[in-house]
Coordinates of C-alpha atoms in Angstrom, one line a residue:
M23 CA 19.6 39.9 29.8
G24 CA 15.9 39.8 30.2
L25 CA 15.4 42.1 27.2
L26 CA 17.8 40.1 25.0
S27 CA 15.9 36.9 25.8
D28 CA 12.7 38.3 24.3
P29 CA 12.7 37.6 20.5
H30 CA 10.8 40.8 19.8
C31 CA 13.4 42.9 21.6
R32 CA 16.2 41.1 19.7
R33 CA 14.6 41.8 16.3
A34 CA 14.0 45.5 17.3
L35 CA 17.7 45.8 18.4
S36 CA 18.9 44.2 15.2
R37 CA 16.8 46.6 13.1
L38 CA 18.2 49.5 15.1
V39 CA 21.8 48.4 14.6
L40 CA 21.2 47.8 10.8
R41 CA 19.6 51.2 10.4
L42 CA 22.4 53.0 12.3
N43 CA 25.2 50.7 11.0
T44 CA 27.2 53.4 9.2
P45 CA 27.1 56.0 12.0
L46 CA 28.0 53.4 14.6
C47 CA 30.9 52.2 12.6
A48 CA 32.2 55.7 12.1
L49 CA 31.8 56.5 15.8
S50 CA 33.6 53.3 16.8
Y51 CA 36.4 54.0 14.4
V52 CA 36.8 57.6 15.6
A53 CA 36.7 56.5 19.2
G54 CA 39.4 53.9 18.7
L55 CA 41.6 56.3 16.8
G56 CA 41.1 59.0 19.4
W57 CA 41.8 56.6 22.3
F58 CA 45.0 55.5 20.6
L59 CA 46.2 59.1 20.0
A60 CA 45.5 59.9 23.6
L61 CA 47.9 57.2 24.9
A62 CA 50.8 59.7 24.6
F63 CA 49.2 62.0 27.2
Q64 CA 50.9 61.9 30.6
P65 CA 47.8 60.7 32.6
L66 CA 47.5 57.5 30.5
A67 CA 51.3 56.9 30.5
P68 CA 52.5 56.6 34.1
R69 CA 56.2 56.5 35.1
T70 CA 58.0 53.2 34.9
Y71 CA 58.9 51.5 38.1
M72 CA 60.9 48.4 39.1
S73 CA 58.7 45.5 40.2
E74 CA 61.4 42.9 40.9
N75 CA 62.8 43.4 44.5
A76 CA 66.2 41.9 43.6
M77 CA 66.7 44.7 41.1
G78 CA 64.9 47.5 42.9
S79 CA 68.0 49.6 43.6
T80 CA 71.2 50.6 41.7
M81 CA 73.3 50.6 44.9
V82 CA 76.2 48.8 43.3
E83 CA 79.7 50.1 43.4
E84 CA 81.0 49.5 39.9
Q85 CA 84.8 49.1 39.7
F86 CA 85.4 48.4 36.0
L87 CA 88.5 50.4 34.9
F88 CA 89.5 48.4 31.9
G89 CA 88.5 51.0 29.2
E90 CA 91.9 51.2 27.6
R91 CA 92.2 47.4 27.7
A92 CA 88.9 47.2 25.8
L93 CA 90.2 49.5 23.1
S94 CA 93.4 47.4 22.9
Y95 CA 91.4 44.2 22.5
A96 CA 89.3 45.9 19.8
R97 CA 92.3 46.9 17.8
E98 CA 93.7 43.4 18.0
F99 CA 90.4 41.9 17.0
A100 CA 90.1 44.3 14.0
G101 CA 93.6 43.3 12.8
H102 CA 93.1 39.6 13.0
K103 CA 89.6 40.0 11.5
K104 CA 91.0 41.8 8.5
K105 CA 93.8 39.2 8.2
A106 CA 91.4 36.3 8.3
G107 CA 88.9 37.9 6.0
G108 CA 86.1 37.2 8.5
M109 CA 85.7 35.8 12.0
P110 CA 89.1 35.3 13.7
V111 CA 88.1 32.1 15.4
A112 CA 91.6 30.9 16.4
W113 CA 92.5 34.3 18.0
L114 CA 89.2 34.5 19.9
E115 CA 89.6 31.0 21.3
K116 CA 93.2 31.8 22.3
T117 CA 92.3 35.1 23.9
M118 CA 89.3 33.6 25.9
W119 CA 91.5 30.7 27.1
T120 CA 94.0 33.2 28.3
L121 CA 91.3 35.0 30.2
G122 CA 90.4 31.8 32.0
L123 CA 87.2 31.0 30.3
E124 CA 85.9 27.6 29.2
V125 CA 86.0 28.1 25.4
H126 CA 83.9 26.4 22.8
R127 CA 83.3 26.8 19.1
Q128 CA 80.2 25.9 17.0
P129 CA 80.6 25.5 13.2
F130 CA 77.2 25.8 11.5
S131 CA 75.7 25.9 8.0
R132 CA 72.4 26.9 6.6
T133 CA 70.9 26.3 3.1
L134 CA 68.9 29.4 2.2
P135 CA 65.6 29.1 0.3
F136 CA 66.7 32.0 -1.9
P137 CA 70.1 33.7 -2.4
D138 CA 71.1 36.5 0.0
E139 CA 71.3 40.1 -1.2
L140 CA 75.1 40.6 -0.6
R141 CA 76.8 37.6 -2.1
E142 CA 74.0 35.8 -3.9
R143 CA 74.8 32.6 -2.1
Y144 CA 72.5 29.7 -1.2
M145 CA 74.8 28.2 1.5
V146 CA 75.9 30.2 4.5
K147 CA 78.7 28.8 6.7
G148 CA 80.0 30.3 9.9
T149 CA 81.4 29.7 13.4
N150 CA 80.3 30.9 16.7
V151 CA 82.8 31.2 19.5
Y152 CA 81.9 31.6 23.2
G153 CA 83.5 31.3 26.6
I154 CA 81.8 30.3 29.8
L155 CA 82.7 31.9 33.2
R156 CA 81.6 29.3 35.7
A157 CA 80.0 30.7 38.9
P158 CA 82.3 30.2 41.9
R159 CA 79.4 30.5 44.4
A160 CA 76.8 28.2 42.9
A161 CA 76.2 25.1 40.8
S162 CA 75.8 25.7 37.0
T163 CA 72.0 25.9 37.1
E164 CA 71.5 29.4 35.8
A165 CA 73.3 31.6 33.4
L166 CA 73.5 35.1 31.8
V167 CA 74.6 35.9 28.3
L168 CA 76.5 38.8 26.8
S169 CA 76.5 38.5 23.0
V170 CA 78.2 40.5 20.3
P171 CA 77.5 39.9 16.6
C172 CA 80.6 39.7 14.4
S173 CA 79.6 41.9 11.5
E174 CA 81.5 42.5 8.2
G175 CA 83.8 45.4 8.0
P176 CA 84.7 47.6 11.0
H177 CA 81.4 47.2 12.7
N178 CA 81.2 45.9 16.3
N179 CA 85.0 45.7 16.8
Q180 CA 84.7 47.9 19.9
A181 CA 81.9 45.7 21.2
V182 CA 84.1 42.6 21.0
G183 CA 86.9 44.5 22.8
L184 CA 84.6 45.6 25.6
M185 CA 83.2 42.1 26.0
L186 CA 86.7 40.6 26.4
A187 CA 87.6 43.4 28.8
L188 CA 84.5 42.7 30.9
A189 CA 85.3 38.9 30.8
S190 CA 88.8 39.7 32.1
Y191 CA 87.3 41.8 34.9
F192 CA 84.5 39.4 35.8
R193 CA 87.0 36.5 36.0
G194 CA 88.6 38.1 39.0
Q195 CA 85.4 38.6 41.0
I196 CA 84.0 36.0 43.5
Y197 CA 80.4 37.1 43.9
W198 CA 79.0 35.5 40.7
A199 CA 76.1 33.1 41.5
K200 CA 75.3 32.5 37.8
D201 CA 77.4 31.3 34.9
I202 CA 78.2 34.1 32.4
I203 CA 78.4 33.2 28.7
F204 CA 80.4 35.6 26.4
L205 CA 79.3 34.8 22.9
V206 CA 80.6 36.1 19.5
N207 CA 78.1 35.0 16.8
E208 CA 78.8 35.1 13.1
H209 CA 76.3 36.1 10.4
D210 CA 74.1 38.0 12.9
L211 CA 70.7 36.4 13.3
L212 CA 71.7 33.2 11.5
G213 CA 74.5 32.6 13.9
M214 CA 72.4 33.5 16.9
E215 CA 69.6 31.1 15.9
A216 CA 72.1 28.4 15.3
W217 CA 73.6 28.8 18.8
L218 CA 70.2 29.0 20.5
E219 CA 68.9 25.9 18.7
A220 CA 72.0 23.9 19.6
Y221 CA 72.1 25.1 23.2
H222 CA 68.4 24.1 23.7
D223 CA 68.8 20.9 21.6
V224 CA 66.1 21.8 19.1
N225 CA 66.0 22.2 15.3
L226 CA 63.4 24.7 14.1
T227 CA 65.1 26.2 11.0
E228 CA 67.2 23.2 9.6
I229 CA 70.5 24.8 10.6
R230 CA 73.2 22.2 10.8
S231 CA 75.7 22.4 13.7
S232 CA 78.7 20.3 14.5
G233 CA 81.2 19.9 17.3
T234 CA 80.8 19.4 21.0
L235 CA 78.6 22.2 22.5
G236 CA 79.4 23.3 26.0
R237 CA 76.5 24.2 28.2
A238 CA 75.9 26.4 31.3
G239 CA 72.7 26.7 33.3
A240 CA 69.3 27.8 32.2
I241 CA 69.6 31.3 30.6
Q242 CA 67.8 33.9 32.7
A243 CA 68.6 37.0 30.7
A244 CA 70.7 38.2 27.8
I245 CA 72.2 41.4 26.5
S246 CA 73.3 41.9 22.9
L247 CA 75.9 44.7 22.5
E248 CA 76.7 46.6 19.3
L249 CA 79.5 49.2 19.3
S250 CA 81.4 50.6 16.4
S251 CA 83.2 53.6 17.8
D252 CA 85.8 54.3 20.5
V253 CA 83.5 57.1 21.8
V254 CA 79.8 56.6 22.6
T255 CA 77.5 59.6 22.7
S256 CA 74.3 57.7 23.6
F257 CA 72.8 54.2 23.8
D258 CA 69.7 53.2 21.8
V259 CA 67.9 50.2 23.2
A260 CA 65.9 47.8 21.0
V261 CA 63.2 45.7 22.5
E262 CA 61.0 44.4 19.7
G263 CA 61.6 40.7 19.0
L264 CA 60.3 38.1 16.6
N265 CA 56.5 38.6 15.8
G266 CA 56.3 41.6 18.1
Q267 CA 57.4 39.8 21.3
L268 CA 58.7 42.1 24.1
P269 CA 61.0 41.4 27.0
N270 CA 59.9 41.9 30.6
L271 CA 59.7 45.7 31.3
D272 CA 62.0 45.3 34.4
L273 CA 65.0 44.6 32.2
L274 CA 64.4 47.8 30.3
N275 CA 63.9 49.7 33.6
L276 CA 67.2 48.2 34.8
F277 CA 69.1 49.6 31.8
H278 CA 67.4 53.0 32.2
A279 CA 68.3 53.2 35.9
F280 CA 72.0 52.5 35.3
C281 CA 72.1 54.9 32.4
Q282 CA 70.8 57.6 34.8
K283 CA 73.2 56.6 37.5
N284 CA 76.2 56.8 35.2
G285 CA 75.0 59.9 33.3
L286 CA 74.7 58.0 30.0
L287 CA 72.3 59.4 27.5
C288 CA 69.8 56.7 26.4
T289 CA 67.2 56.7 23.7
I290 CA 64.5 54.5 22.3
Q291 CA 63.5 54.4 18.6
G292 CA 66.3 56.8 18.2
K293 CA 64.4 59.6 20.0
L294 CA 66.0 61.7 22.7
P295 CA 64.1 62.1 26.0
R296 CA 62.2 65.2 26.8
S297 CA 61.4 66.8 30.1
D298 CA 58.5 69.1 29.2
W299 CA 55.7 66.6 29.2
D300 CA 52.9 69.1 29.3
S301 CA 53.7 70.9 26.0
L302 CA 52.3 70.2 22.5
P303 CA 55.8 69.4 21.0
A304 CA 56.4 66.9 23.8
F305 CA 53.1 65.2 23.1
A306 CA 53.9 65.0 19.3
H307 CA 57.4 63.6 20.3
S308 CA 55.8 60.9 22.5
L309 CA 53.2 60.0 19.9
Q310 CA 55.9 59.6 17.3
T311 CA 57.9 57.3 19.5
L312 CA 54.8 55.3 20.3
L313 CA 53.9 54.9 16.6
L314 CA 57.4 53.8 15.7
M315 CA 57.3 51.1 18.3
V316 CA 53.9 49.9 17.0
L317 CA 55.2 49.8 13.5
A318 CA 58.3 47.9 14.6
Q319 CA 56.1 45.3 16.4
A320 CA 53.8 45.1 13.4
S321 CA 56.6 44.2 11.0
G322 CA 57.2 41.0 13.0
Q323 CA 61.0 41.3 12.5
P324 CA 63.4 41.4 15.4
R325 CA 65.3 44.7 15.8
G326 CA 68.4 42.9 17.0
D327 CA 69.9 39.5 18.0
H328 CA 68.0 39.7 21.3
G329 CA 64.7 39.1 19.5
L330 CA 65.6 35.4 19.0
F331 CA 66.2 34.9 22.7
L332 CA 62.5 35.8 23.4
R333 CA 61.4 32.7 21.5
Y334 CA 63.0 30.7 24.3
R335 CA 61.4 32.6 27.2
I336 CA 64.7 34.4 27.8
E337 CA 64.4 38.2 28.6
A338 CA 66.8 40.1 26.3
I339 CA 67.5 43.5 24.9
T340 CA 69.9 44.9 22.3
L341 CA 72.1 48.0 23.2
R342 CA 73.5 50.0 20.3
G343 CA 76.2 52.6 20.9
I344 CA 75.6 55.8 18.9
N345 CA 78.2 58.4 18.0
S346 CA 76.1 61.2 16.6
F347 CA 75.2 63.6 19.5
R348 CA 78.4 65.5 19.6
Q349 CA 77.6 67.4 22.8
Y350 CA 77.8 64.1 24.8
K351 CA 80.9 61.8 24.9
Y352 CA 81.4 58.7 27.0
D353 CA 84.4 56.4 27.1
M354 CA 84.6 52.6 27.3
T355 CA 85.1 52.8 31.1
T356 CA 81.7 54.4 31.6
V357 CA 80.0 52.0 29.2
G358 CA 81.7 49.1 30.9
K359 CA 80.5 50.3 34.4
T360 CA 76.9 50.4 33.1
L361 CA 77.1 46.8 31.8
E362 CA 78.9 45.7 35.0
G363 CA 76.1 47.1 37.1
M364 CA 73.4 45.5 35.1
F365 CA 75.0 42.0 35.3
R366 CA 75.6 42.4 39.0
K367 CA 71.9 43.1 39.5
L368 CA 70.8 40.3 37.2
N369 CA 73.2 38.1 39.2
N370 CA 70.9 38.7 42.3
L371 CA 67.8 37.3 40.6
L372 CA 66.3 34.4 42.6
E373 CA 63.8 33.6 39.8
R374 CA 62.9 34.5 36.2
L375 CA 61.7 38.1 35.6
H376 CA 57.9 37.8 35.8
Q377 CA 56.5 40.5 38.0
S378 CA 56.4 43.4 35.5
Y379 CA 54.7 43.8 32.2
F380 CA 55.2 41.7 29.0
F381 CA 52.7 43.7 26.9
Y382 CA 53.3 47.5 26.8
L383 CA 53.9 50.5 24.6
L384 CA 56.6 53.1 25.3
P385 CA 56.2 56.8 24.5
S386 CA 59.6 57.2 26.2
L387 CA 62.0 55.2 28.3
S388 CA 60.6 56.7 31.5
R389 CA 56.9 56.1 30.8
F390 CA 54.8 53.2 29.6
V391 CA 51.3 52.3 28.5
S392 CA 50.1 48.9 29.8
I393 CA 47.9 46.5 27.9
G394 CA 44.9 47.3 29.9
V395 CA 45.0 50.9 28.7
Y396 CA 45.8 50.4 25.0
M397 CA 43.5 47.4 24.3
P398 CA 40.2 49.4 24.3
A399 CA 41.5 51.3 21.3
F400 CA 41.9 48.1 19.4
G401 CA 38.6 46.9 20.7
F402 CA 36.8 49.9 19.2
L403 CA 38.5 49.3 15.8
I404 CA 37.6 45.6 15.8
L405 CA 34.0 46.5 16.7
V406 CA 33.7 48.0 13.2
L407 CA 34.2 44.5 11.7
I408 CA 31.6 43.0 14.1
L409 CA 29.0 45.7 13.2
K410 CA 29.6 45.1 9.5

């Protein structure tokens, strides 16, 4: 500080920086790029761990055995969906009432600033249907959400079936301390945003809703489920939300822990996990996964319905069932047990997830790079602008 306070020293330093400007910029750029590429190495990417004590163990005895019932619900839903030419609102309401849920519907409409790509329409109308399972052991102050987007065609029929089967099973259990909301939203992100805005009594996107909206407690966490096959070979988890927001890392760790417990193959960015971390192909694999996550965040677009929950400080992820790795096959019972275990652990939460990381990069599901490790790389790249 003494040298910088002397005007002669400052002028000398300025002349030195101007004279070496180009070499310093090149050195800073190479250092930033090299640091970023090194993030995929094992020493800079420690193993993930559970920070929240309430979710620190997977010692839960899952008893979900309604796999066949889930497939039956899926077939019924597909038939009524085809007959109605869209969302079978009446059938969903009747089925949820039969399961003992408190059922609500939410008609909504949105005027688009430009026509959509599929039907070239300016006005989108739809209806969200959801059922609330009230917690028998606590007041309705907190809630969890299991959402399924109702997509066109045969997509997500199995997800709706599994959601209804889980609702049927959860209804018979007495240990719930949080309300559980089972939501089927129409028109994907539009329907999800309409429901979230109405639930939180805000209007950010000029979506018009009507009808009486039933509410549960403050939403602690949400899982969006997408399944389009009776057999699942792996689960791909999407974490990137709107404008690059990420959920708390503990929620991702919880999913990974139950996948390992039940033997489910899980991927991130569509990449299978590797065990040989010290080899060059493993480094290239980790670097590719890392870069895909950075690009997904840089796009600013959510990679699933969960991305809109993050705007409201609700931790959420999207789970997509994949049927492409033929050597692995899992039925609906195994998938249901995984979701049951996750909801039972989330039911134990005494406060919002906050102890783990909100800013991170993932070279794989079992390893992470914290913000304190990857920010120097961006610092070196920004230094080029300062030097110029």
